[in-house]
Each structure stands twice: as C-alpha cells, then as structure tokens.
C-alpha atoms as a printed R data frame, in Angstrom:
    type eleno elety resid chain resno       x       y       z
1   ATOM     1    CA   MET     A     1  15.401  26.912   2.427
2   ATOM     2    CA   GLY     A     2  13.771  23.736   1.131
3   ATOM     3    CA   LEU     A     3  14.028  20.236   2.460
4   ATOM     4    CA   PRO     A     4  17.096  18.198   1.516
5   ATOM     5    CA   ASP     A     5  16.639  15.308  -0.861
6   ATOM     6    CA   PRO     A     6  16.267  11.870   0.701
7   ATOM     7    CA   VAL     A     7  19.332   9.648   1.031
8   ATOM     8    CA   PHE     A     8  18.640   6.116  -0.152
9   ATOM     9    CA   PRO     A     9  20.227   2.758   0.682
10  ATOM    10    CA   PRO     A    10  22.931   1.650  -1.782
11  ATOM    11    CA   LEU     A    11  20.602  -0.853  -3.492
12  ATOM    12    CA   LEU     A    12  18.221   1.916  -4.575
13  ATOM    13    CA   ALA     A    13  18.569   4.764  -7.067
14  ATOM    14    CA   GLY     A    14  16.324   7.765  -6.432
15  ATOM    15    CA   HIS     A    15  14.551   9.623  -9.238
16  ATOM    16    CA   PRO     A    16  12.728  12.792  -8.106
17  ATOM    17    CA   VAL     A    17   9.690  14.188  -9.892
18  ATOM    18    CA   ALA     A    18   7.981  17.526  -9.429
19  ATOM    19    CA   ALA     A    19   5.036  17.979  -7.097
20  ATOM    20    CA   GLY     A    20   1.873  17.114  -8.980
21  ATOM    21    CA   THR     A    21   3.552  14.391 -11.022
22  ATOM    22    CA   VAL     A    22   2.515  10.903  -9.922
23  ATOM    23    CA   PRO     A    23   5.575   8.709  -9.200
24  ATOM    24    CA   PHE     A    24   3.613   5.500  -9.771
25  ATOM    25    CA   GLU     A    25   2.711   6.530 -13.307
26  ATOM    26    CA   VAL     A    26   6.296   7.598 -14.060
27  ATOM    27    CA   ALA     A    27   7.685   4.327 -12.699
28  ATOM    28    CA   VAL     A    28   5.260   2.196 -14.713
29  ATOM    29    CA   ALA     A    29   6.022   4.121 -17.906
30  ATOM    30    CA   GLY     A    30   9.768   3.847 -17.288
31  ATOM    31    CA   ALA     A    31   9.561   0.129 -16.580
32  ATOM    32    CA   GLU     A    32   7.543  -0.447 -19.752
33  ATOM    33    CA   THR     A    33  10.150   1.298 -21.916
34  ATOM    34    CA   GLY     A    34  13.139  -0.188 -20.106
35  ATOM    35    CA   GLU     A    35  14.358   3.223 -18.926
36  ATOM    36    CA   LEU     A    36  13.851   2.131 -15.322
37  ATOM    37    CA   GLY     A    37  14.751  -1.214 -13.796
38  ATOM    38    CA   ALA     A    38  15.118  -3.063 -10.517
39  ATOM    39    CA   GLY     A    39  15.985  -0.751  -7.645
40  ATOM    40    CA   ASP     A    40  14.876   2.474  -9.326
41  ATOM    41    CA   LEU     A    41  12.727   4.466  -6.911
42  ATOM    42    CA   VAL     A    42  10.672   7.395  -8.176
43  ATOM    43    CA   TRP     A    43   9.663   9.913  -5.502
44  ATOM    44    CA   SER     A    44   7.747  13.174  -5.403
45  ATOM    45    CA   ARG     A    45   9.170  16.513  -4.270
46  ATOM    46    CA   SER     A    46   5.717  17.427  -2.951
47  ATOM    47    CA   LEU     A    47   5.688  18.747   0.606
48  ATOM    48    CA   GLU     A    48   2.017  17.908   1.033
49  ATOM    49    CA   ARG     A    49   2.011  14.244   0.020
50  ATOM    50    CA   ILE     A    50   4.416  11.355   0.533
51  ATOM    51    CA   GLU     A    51   4.556   9.511  -2.781
52  ATOM    52    CA   LEU     A    52   6.977   6.975  -4.169
53  ATOM    53    CA   ALA     A    53   7.114   3.978  -6.478
54  ATOM    54    CA   LEU     A    54   9.695   1.204  -6.590
55  ATOM    55    CA   VAL     A    55  10.536  -0.850  -9.685
56  ATOM    56    CA   LEU     A    56  11.299  -4.528  -9.086
57  ATOM    57    CA   GLU     A    57  12.206  -7.444 -11.320
58  ATOM    58    CA   PRO     A    58  10.759 -10.389  -9.387
59  ATOM    59    CA   GLU     A    59  11.916 -13.949  -9.738
60  ATOM    60    CA   VAL     A    60   8.571 -15.430  -8.743
61  ATOM    61    CA   GLY     A    61   5.586 -16.392 -10.850
62  ATOM    62    CA   ALA     A    62   2.886 -13.897 -11.738
63  ATOM    63    CA   ASP     A    63   0.553 -15.645  -9.279
64  ATOM    64    CA   ARG     A    64   2.661 -14.322  -6.379
65  ATOM    65    CA   VAL     A    65   3.212 -10.688  -7.310
66  ATOM    66    CA   GLN     A    66   0.126  -9.538  -5.379
67  ATOM    67    CA   GLU     A    67   2.088 -10.353  -2.220
68  ATOM    68    CA   MET     A    68   4.072  -7.149  -2.855
69  ATOM    69    CA   LEU     A    69   0.925  -5.063  -2.330
70  ATOM    70    CA   PHE     A    70   0.554  -6.308   1.238
71  ATOM    71    CA   LEU     A    71   4.311  -6.158   1.809
72  ATOM    72    CA   ALA     A    72   4.259  -2.475   0.833
73  ATOM    73    CA   MET     A    73   1.491  -1.736   3.328
74  ATOM    74    CA   VAL     A    74   3.331  -3.536   6.138
75  ATOM    75    CA   ALA     A    75   6.543  -1.664   5.299
76  ATOM    76    CA   THR     A    76   4.615   1.622   5.352
77  ATOM    77    CA   THR     A    77   3.154   1.195   8.811
78  ATOM    78    CA   ASP     A    78   6.555   0.148  10.156
79  ATOM    79    CA   ALA     A    79   8.307   3.077   8.471
80  ATOM    80    CA   ILE     A    80   5.798   5.792   9.334
81  ATOM    81    CA   GLY     A    81   4.921   4.334  12.729
82  ATOM    82    CA   ALA     A    82   8.547   4.779  13.807
83  ATOM    83    CA   LEU     A    83   8.344   8.518  13.063
84  ATOM    84    CA   ILE     A    84   4.975   9.589  14.492
85  ATOM    85    CA   PRO     A    85   3.407   9.699  17.972
86  ATOM    86    CA   PRO     A    86   2.366   6.244  19.209
87  ATOM    87    CA   GLU     A    87  -1.232   7.325  19.767
88  ATOM    88    CA   ILE     A    88  -1.770   7.515  16.001
89  ATOM    89    CA   ALA     A    89  -3.150   4.111  15.047
90  ATOM    90    CA   LEU     A    90  -2.090   3.000  11.568
91  ATOM    91    CA   THR     A    91  -4.255   0.252  10.087
92  ATOM    92    CA   TYR     A    92  -5.331  -1.251   6.748
93  ATOM    93    CA   LEU     A    93  -8.670  -1.489   5.019
94  ATOM    94    CA   TRP     A    94  -8.708  -4.284   2.461
95  ATOM    95    CA   PRO     A    95  -7.713  -4.259  -0.290
96  ATOM    96    CA   ALA     A    96  -5.143  -1.417  -0.289
97  ATOM    97    CA   THR     A    97  -6.194   1.543   1.855
98  ATOM    98    CA   LEU     A    98  -3.917   2.876   4.582
99  ATOM    99    CA   ARG     A    99  -5.709   4.401   7.574
100 ATOM   100    CA   ALA     A   100  -4.777   6.692  10.455
101 ATOM   101    CA   ASN     A   101  -7.131   6.582  13.449
102 ATOM   102    CA   GLY     A   102  -9.825   4.983  11.300
103 ATOM   103    CA   ALA     A   103  -9.810   7.393   8.342
104 ATOM   104    CA   ALA     A   104  -8.129   6.919   4.971
105 ATOM   105    CA   VAL     A   105  -4.703   8.552   4.781
106 ATOM   106    CA   GLY     A   106  -3.255   6.820   1.715
107 ATOM   107    CA   ARG     A   107  -3.016   3.657  -0.300
108 ATOM   108    CA   ALA     A   108  -0.779   1.149  -2.014
109 ATOM   109    CA   LYS     A   109  -0.783   0.293  -5.730
110 ATOM   110    CA   LEU     A   110   0.648  -2.464  -7.864
111 ATOM   111    CA   ALA     A   111   1.322  -2.918 -11.578
112 ATOM   112    CA   GLN     A   112   3.148  -5.603 -13.497
113 ATOM   113    CA   SER     A   113   4.256  -6.322 -17.030
114 ATOM   114    CA   VAL     A   114   2.027  -8.284 -19.356
115 ATOM   115    CA   GLU     A   115   4.959 -10.268 -20.687
116 ATOM   116    CA   LEU     A   116   6.374 -13.117 -18.615
117 ATOM   117    CA   ASP     A   117   9.752 -14.803 -18.813
118 ATOM   118    CA   GLU     A   118  10.273 -18.518 -19.394
119 ATOM   119    CA   SER     A   119   9.714 -19.228 -15.683
120 ATOM   120    CA   GLY     A   120   6.411 -17.325 -15.594
121 ATOM   121    CA   ALA     A   121   7.778 -14.278 -13.753
122 ATOM   122    CA   PRO     A   122   6.821 -10.761 -14.892
123 ATOM   123    CA   ALA     A   123   9.571  -8.764 -16.589
124 ATOM   124    CA   TRP     A   124   8.916  -5.945 -14.112
125 ATOM   125    CA   LEU     A   125   6.747  -5.003 -11.170
126 ATOM   126    CA   VAL     A   126   6.010  -1.570  -9.715
127 ATOM   127    CA   VAL     A   127   4.756  -1.024  -6.188
128 ATOM   128    CA   GLY     A   128   3.529   2.445  -5.293
129 ATOM   129    CA   LEU     A   129   2.724   4.181  -2.019
130 ATOM   130    CA   SER     A   130   1.000   7.478  -1.321
131 ATOM   131    CA   LEU     A   131   0.099   9.162   1.955
132 ATOM   132    CA   GLN     A   132  -1.496  12.529   2.659
133 ATOM   133    CA   LEU     A   133   0.938  14.457   4.835
134 ATOM   134    CA   ALA     A   134  -0.382  18.030   4.983
135 ATOM   135    CA   PRO     A   135  -3.834  18.957   6.279
136 ATOM   136    CA   LEU     A   136  -6.653  18.618   3.800
137 ATOM   137    CA   THR     A   137  -7.629  21.821   2.004
138 ATOM   138    CA   GLY     A   138 -10.108  23.067  -0.552
139 ATOM   139    CA   PRO     A   139 -13.169  20.886  -1.212
140 ATOM   140    CA   LEU     A   140 -11.741  18.123   0.978
141 ATOM   141    CA   GLU     A   141 -12.067  19.847   4.339
142 ATOM   142    CA   PRO     A   142 -11.942  17.297   7.198
143 ATOM   143    CA   GLY     A   143 -15.450  18.196   8.365
144 ATOM   144    CA   GLU     A   144 -16.885  17.518   4.916
145 ATOM   145    CA   VAL     A   145 -15.109  14.190   4.415
146 ATOM   146    CA   PRO     A   146 -14.679  12.522   7.823
147 ATOM   147    CA   HIS     A   147 -13.573   9.285   6.136
148 ATOM   148    CA   LEU     A   148 -10.399  11.049   4.874
149 ATOM   149    CA   THR     A   149  -7.540  12.492   6.893
150 ATOM   150    CA   SER     A   150  -3.858  13.464   6.828
151 ATOM   151    CA   LEU     A   151  -0.936  12.511   9.027
152 ATOM   152    CA   VAL     A   152  -0.629  16.100  10.283
153 ATOM   153    CA   ASP     A   153  -4.364  16.245  11.058
154 ATOM   154    CA   GLU     A   154  -3.899  13.138  13.216
155 ATOM   155    CA   GLY     A   155  -0.972  14.596  15.182
156 ATOM   156    CA   ALA     A   156   2.204  13.973  13.141
157 ATOM   157    CA   ALA     A   157   3.118  17.649  12.932
158 ATOM   158    CA   GLU     A   158   6.879  17.005  13.078
159 ATOM   159    CA   LEU     A   159   6.963  14.561  10.172
160 ATOM   160    CA   ASP     A   160   8.335  15.772   6.840
161 ATOM   161    CA   ARG     A   161   8.525  14.301   3.363
162 ATOM   162    CA   THR     A   162  12.241  13.584   3.377
163 ATOM   163    CA   GLN     A   163  12.126  11.666   6.663
164 ATOM   164    CA   ALA     A   164   9.184   9.644   5.441
165 ATOM   165    CA   VAL     A   165  10.606   8.768   2.016
166 ATOM   166    CA   GLU     A   166  13.951   7.723   3.525
167 ATOM   167    CA   SER     A   167  12.255   5.544   6.119
168 ATOM   168    CA   LEU     A   168   9.930   3.993   3.550
169 ATOM   169    CA   SER     A   169  12.829   3.074   1.271
170 ATOM   170    CA   ARG     A   170  14.692   1.342   4.095
171 ATOM   171    CA   HIS     A   171  11.682  -0.554   5.379
172 ATOM   172    CA   LEU     A   172  10.691  -1.673   1.900
173 ATOM   173    CA   LEU     A   173  14.118  -3.243   1.445
174 ATOM   174    CA   THR     A   174  13.964  -4.860   4.886
175 ATOM   175    CA   TRP     A   175  10.573  -6.422   4.198
176 ATOM   176    CA   ILE     A   176  11.572  -7.552   0.705
177 ATOM   177    CA   HIS     A   177  14.529  -9.366   2.289
178 ATOM   178    CA   THR     A   178  12.228 -10.952   4.897
179 ATOM   179    CA   TRP     A   179   9.808 -12.029   2.162
180 ATOM   180    CA   ASP     A   180  12.659 -13.407   0.060
181 ATOM   181    CA   VAL     A   181  13.951 -15.514   2.955
182 ATOM   182    CA   ASP     A   182  10.762 -16.478   4.796
183 ATOM   183    CA   GLY     A   183   8.044 -16.157   2.176
184 ATOM   184    CA   PHE     A   184   4.646 -14.482   2.464
185 ATOM   185    CA   ALA     A   185   3.737 -15.828   5.927
186 ATOM   186    CA   PRO     A   186   5.366 -13.052   8.037
187 ATOM   187    CA   VAL     A   187   3.949 -10.394   5.711
188 ATOM   188    CA   LEU     A   188   0.456 -11.839   6.038
189 ATOM   189    CA   GLU     A   189   0.746 -12.164   9.813
190 ATOM   190    CA   ASN     A   190   1.770  -8.533  10.195
191 ATOM   191    CA   TRP     A   191  -0.871  -7.330   7.753
192 ATOM   192    CA   LEU     A   192  -3.687  -9.147   9.531
193 ATOM   193    CA   PHE     A   193  -2.473  -7.775  12.880
194 ATOM   194    CA   ARG     A   194  -3.331  -4.240  11.680
195 ATOM   195    CA   ALA     A   195  -6.268  -5.108   9.414
196 ATOM   196    CA   ASP     A   196  -9.471  -3.281  10.319
197 ATOM   197    CA   GLY     A   197 -12.295  -5.733  10.911
198 ATOM   198    CA   TYR     A   198 -10.218  -8.899  11.087
199 ATOM   199    CA   ARG     A   199 -12.156 -11.631  12.886
200 ATOM   200    CA   ALA     A   200 -15.166  -9.329  13.139
201 ATOM   201    CA   GLN     A   201 -18.337  -8.570  11.209
202 ATOM   202    CA   VAL     A   202 -17.634  -6.228   8.315
203 ATOM   203    CA   VAL     A   203 -19.518  -4.600   5.466
204 ATOM   204    CA   LEU     A   204 -17.419  -4.110   2.335
205 ATOM   205    CA   GLU     A   205 -18.467  -2.108  -0.689
206 ATOM   206    CA   THR     A   206 -17.864  -3.936  -3.971
207 ATOM   207    CA   GLY     A   207 -18.744  -3.432  -7.599
208 ATOM   208    CA   ASP     A   208 -21.624  -5.872  -7.010
209 ATOM   209    CA   GLY     A   209 -22.910  -3.982  -3.992
210 ATOM   210    CA   PRO     A   210 -22.145  -4.314  -0.263
211 ATOM   211    CA   ARG     A   211 -21.068  -7.688   1.099
212 ATOM   212    CA   SER     A   212 -21.361  -8.404   4.799
213 ATOM   213    CA   GLY     A   213 -20.025 -11.173   6.973
214 ATOM   214    CA   ARG     A   214 -17.211 -12.200   9.261
215 ATOM   215    CA   PHE     A   215 -13.724 -11.357   7.957
216 ATOM   216    CA   VAL     A   216 -11.716 -14.514   8.648
217 ATOM   217    CA   GLY     A   217  -8.493 -13.939   6.702
218 ATOM   218    CA   LEU     A   218  -6.817 -13.750   3.296
219 ATOM   219    CA   ASP     A   219  -5.918 -16.563   0.954
220 ATOM   220    CA   GLU     A   220  -2.560 -16.930  -0.804
221 ATOM   221    CA   LYS     A   221  -3.720 -14.649  -3.635
222 ATOM   222    CA   GLY     A   222  -4.806 -11.806  -1.351
223 ATOM   223    CA   ASN     A   223  -8.524 -12.503  -1.725
224 ATOM   224    CA   LEU     A   224 -10.527 -11.690   1.391
225 ATOM   225    CA   LEU     A   225 -12.088 -14.716   3.076
226 ATOM   226    CA   MET     A   226 -15.516 -14.070   4.553
227 ATOM   227    CA   LYS     A   227 -18.197 -16.106   6.260
228 ATOM   228    CA   PRO     A   228 -21.340 -14.436   4.890
229 ATOM   229    CA   ASP     A   229 -24.243 -13.418   7.079
230 ATOM   230    CA   ASN     A   230 -26.955 -16.073   7.263
231 ATOM   231    CA   ALA     A   231 -24.626 -18.670   5.752
232 ATOM   232    CA   ASP     A   232 -23.974 -22.169   6.985
233 ATOM   233    CA   SER     A   233 -21.304 -22.168   9.684
234 ATOM   234    CA   GLY     A   234 -18.817 -23.927   7.432
235 ATOM   235    CA   GLN     A   235 -19.307 -21.758   4.342
236 ATOM   236    CA   THR     A   236 -16.525 -19.357   3.393
237 ATOM   237    CA   ILE     A   237 -16.399 -17.201   0.288
238 ATOM   238    CA   ALA     A   238 -13.472 -15.352  -1.272
239 ATOM   239    CA   LEU     A   239 -13.883 -11.748  -2.419
240 ATOM   240    CA   PRO     A   240 -11.504 -11.312  -5.398
241 ATOM   241    CA   LEU     A   241  -8.573  -8.965  -4.855
242 ATOM   242    CA   ASP     A   242  -8.450  -7.831  -8.484
243 ATOM   243    CA   ASP     A   243 -12.123  -6.853  -8.470
244 ATOM   244    CA   ALA     A   244 -11.711  -4.979  -5.185
245 ATOM   245    CA   LEU     A   245  -8.688  -3.044  -6.489
246 ATOM   246    CA   ALA     A   246 -10.547  -2.114  -9.677
247 ATOM   247    CA   TYR     A   247 -13.514  -0.889  -7.628
248 ATOM   248    CA   LEU     A   248 -11.188   1.125  -5.376
249 ATOM   249    CA   ASP     A   249  -9.621   2.763  -8.421
250 ATOM   250    CA   GLU     A   250 -13.061   3.728  -9.730
251 ATOM   251    CA   THR     A   251 -14.447   5.147  -6.489
252 ATOM   252    CA   GLU     A   252 -11.406   6.483  -4.663
253 ATOM   253    CA   THR     A   253 -11.114  10.130  -3.645
254 ATOM   254    CA   ARG     A   254  -7.878  11.380  -2.134
255 ATOM   255    CA   PRO     A   255  -6.048  10.599   0.069
C-alpha cells in the first residue's frame, strides 16, 4: 500500500506530478500560461525525493522577490527540523543550498514573470524546494561524493514524503504571513542563524573563480557581504546573488 497524499492547508491547492517530473518546472510553465495561480502547490509523488513548488502572486516590487528564496530555506529547516532527530544539523550554504550535517541535501529555487504590473510587482512568482530523502544510489554513492547526502543517510529513517510535504506547506504559509506582517528582517535573522560560515572566513566558488574573506552578512537584495582577505579593514564587497544562483545552476549535481 502506498503513502497517502498530503493534506494541505485551506489556502493551498495541491497538484501532484509523477516521480521524475520536476514540480518547479511544471509550476513555472503553469504560471506562465495562467493555468496555475496564487496558492497552487505542485508536488512530486516520488518516494526518494521531497520536491514541491508554490505559485505566488506577490504585491511587492520585483526588487524584493529574492526575499522568498531565503524565506523558503528558513521554512524548510523549520518544517523538516520538527520531523527529524535533533542531532541532524540543518544549515544553509549561500546562495541556495540546504545542508544536513555539512553536506548538500537539497536546494531552493526561484523564478518570476518578466512582465510587471503597474506597481512594479511580478505577475507571478514560483518558489521551489527539493531535498534528497532516500539514500544515494548509483554513481552518487556517499563514499564517492562526500559533499552530497540524504536525510535518511543522516539519520532521518522515519521521515516520509507525505509528512515532509505537509509540514513544508504549513511552514511556508506561516513564514509568508510573518514576512507579510514583519518584513524581511525576521527571515534574514533566522537565515543567518543557520548560515554556514557566517562571521567566519569562507571560500566561495564563483563563476569568476574562488573568493575568500570574512562572511559578514547579506544585503537587502540577498547579495553576500564579504570583507576580502588582505583588504582594508573597512572594505566590504557584495557578491551578487543572481550570479551565484546562475553558477549554482551550471555546476550543481544532485541533491
């Protein structure tokens, strides 16, 4: 007997897709054609991966939509953290990688419409989440790729897809409400609390090669603020979020 389908909060409408179909791609295509709108949540029936994508119709300018990327990551660690053993440390690697005990276990994605309304807000926005649930198999054996992992490999043997998708949907709504009332500040605070390397020396791979320095925070656009090595004490540079996401897309291997 298979798992039951997730039960979603009243504000959301679930749309299942078969394992192997990418919910994020389906949600973006549906939003572009108008077949999907605010509150439509596309989720995968896969038992090996937790994957979903939520369509939103934001009422904020295009310069703020990147906040949803960090909101989605914060919602994910809250949602999954409530279901797994406390010794599994869930953290973030800028710009959008989700980690379990220091290895990549998933990521967040964001897409928005090109067209804007009269107030400068996108017509639609899609935020996607994916996490590797089942142990890695095939060419991605844990010993071969120590930088990748799964939730089960890290000790979450009792977690299943339905539990995770239900919890993610609820926590996404909770954090969207918090963001709507209190703005980006609580999202940023919670993201930085779990950010790997925050306030420490880091080396980040970019399309222009590795950049090293002290990770001192994020700006309002999600760019990473860094004090470079061998720089004057007052110098801070911003690594662009868009460039980092594009580089992640080019170089990413699953999870």
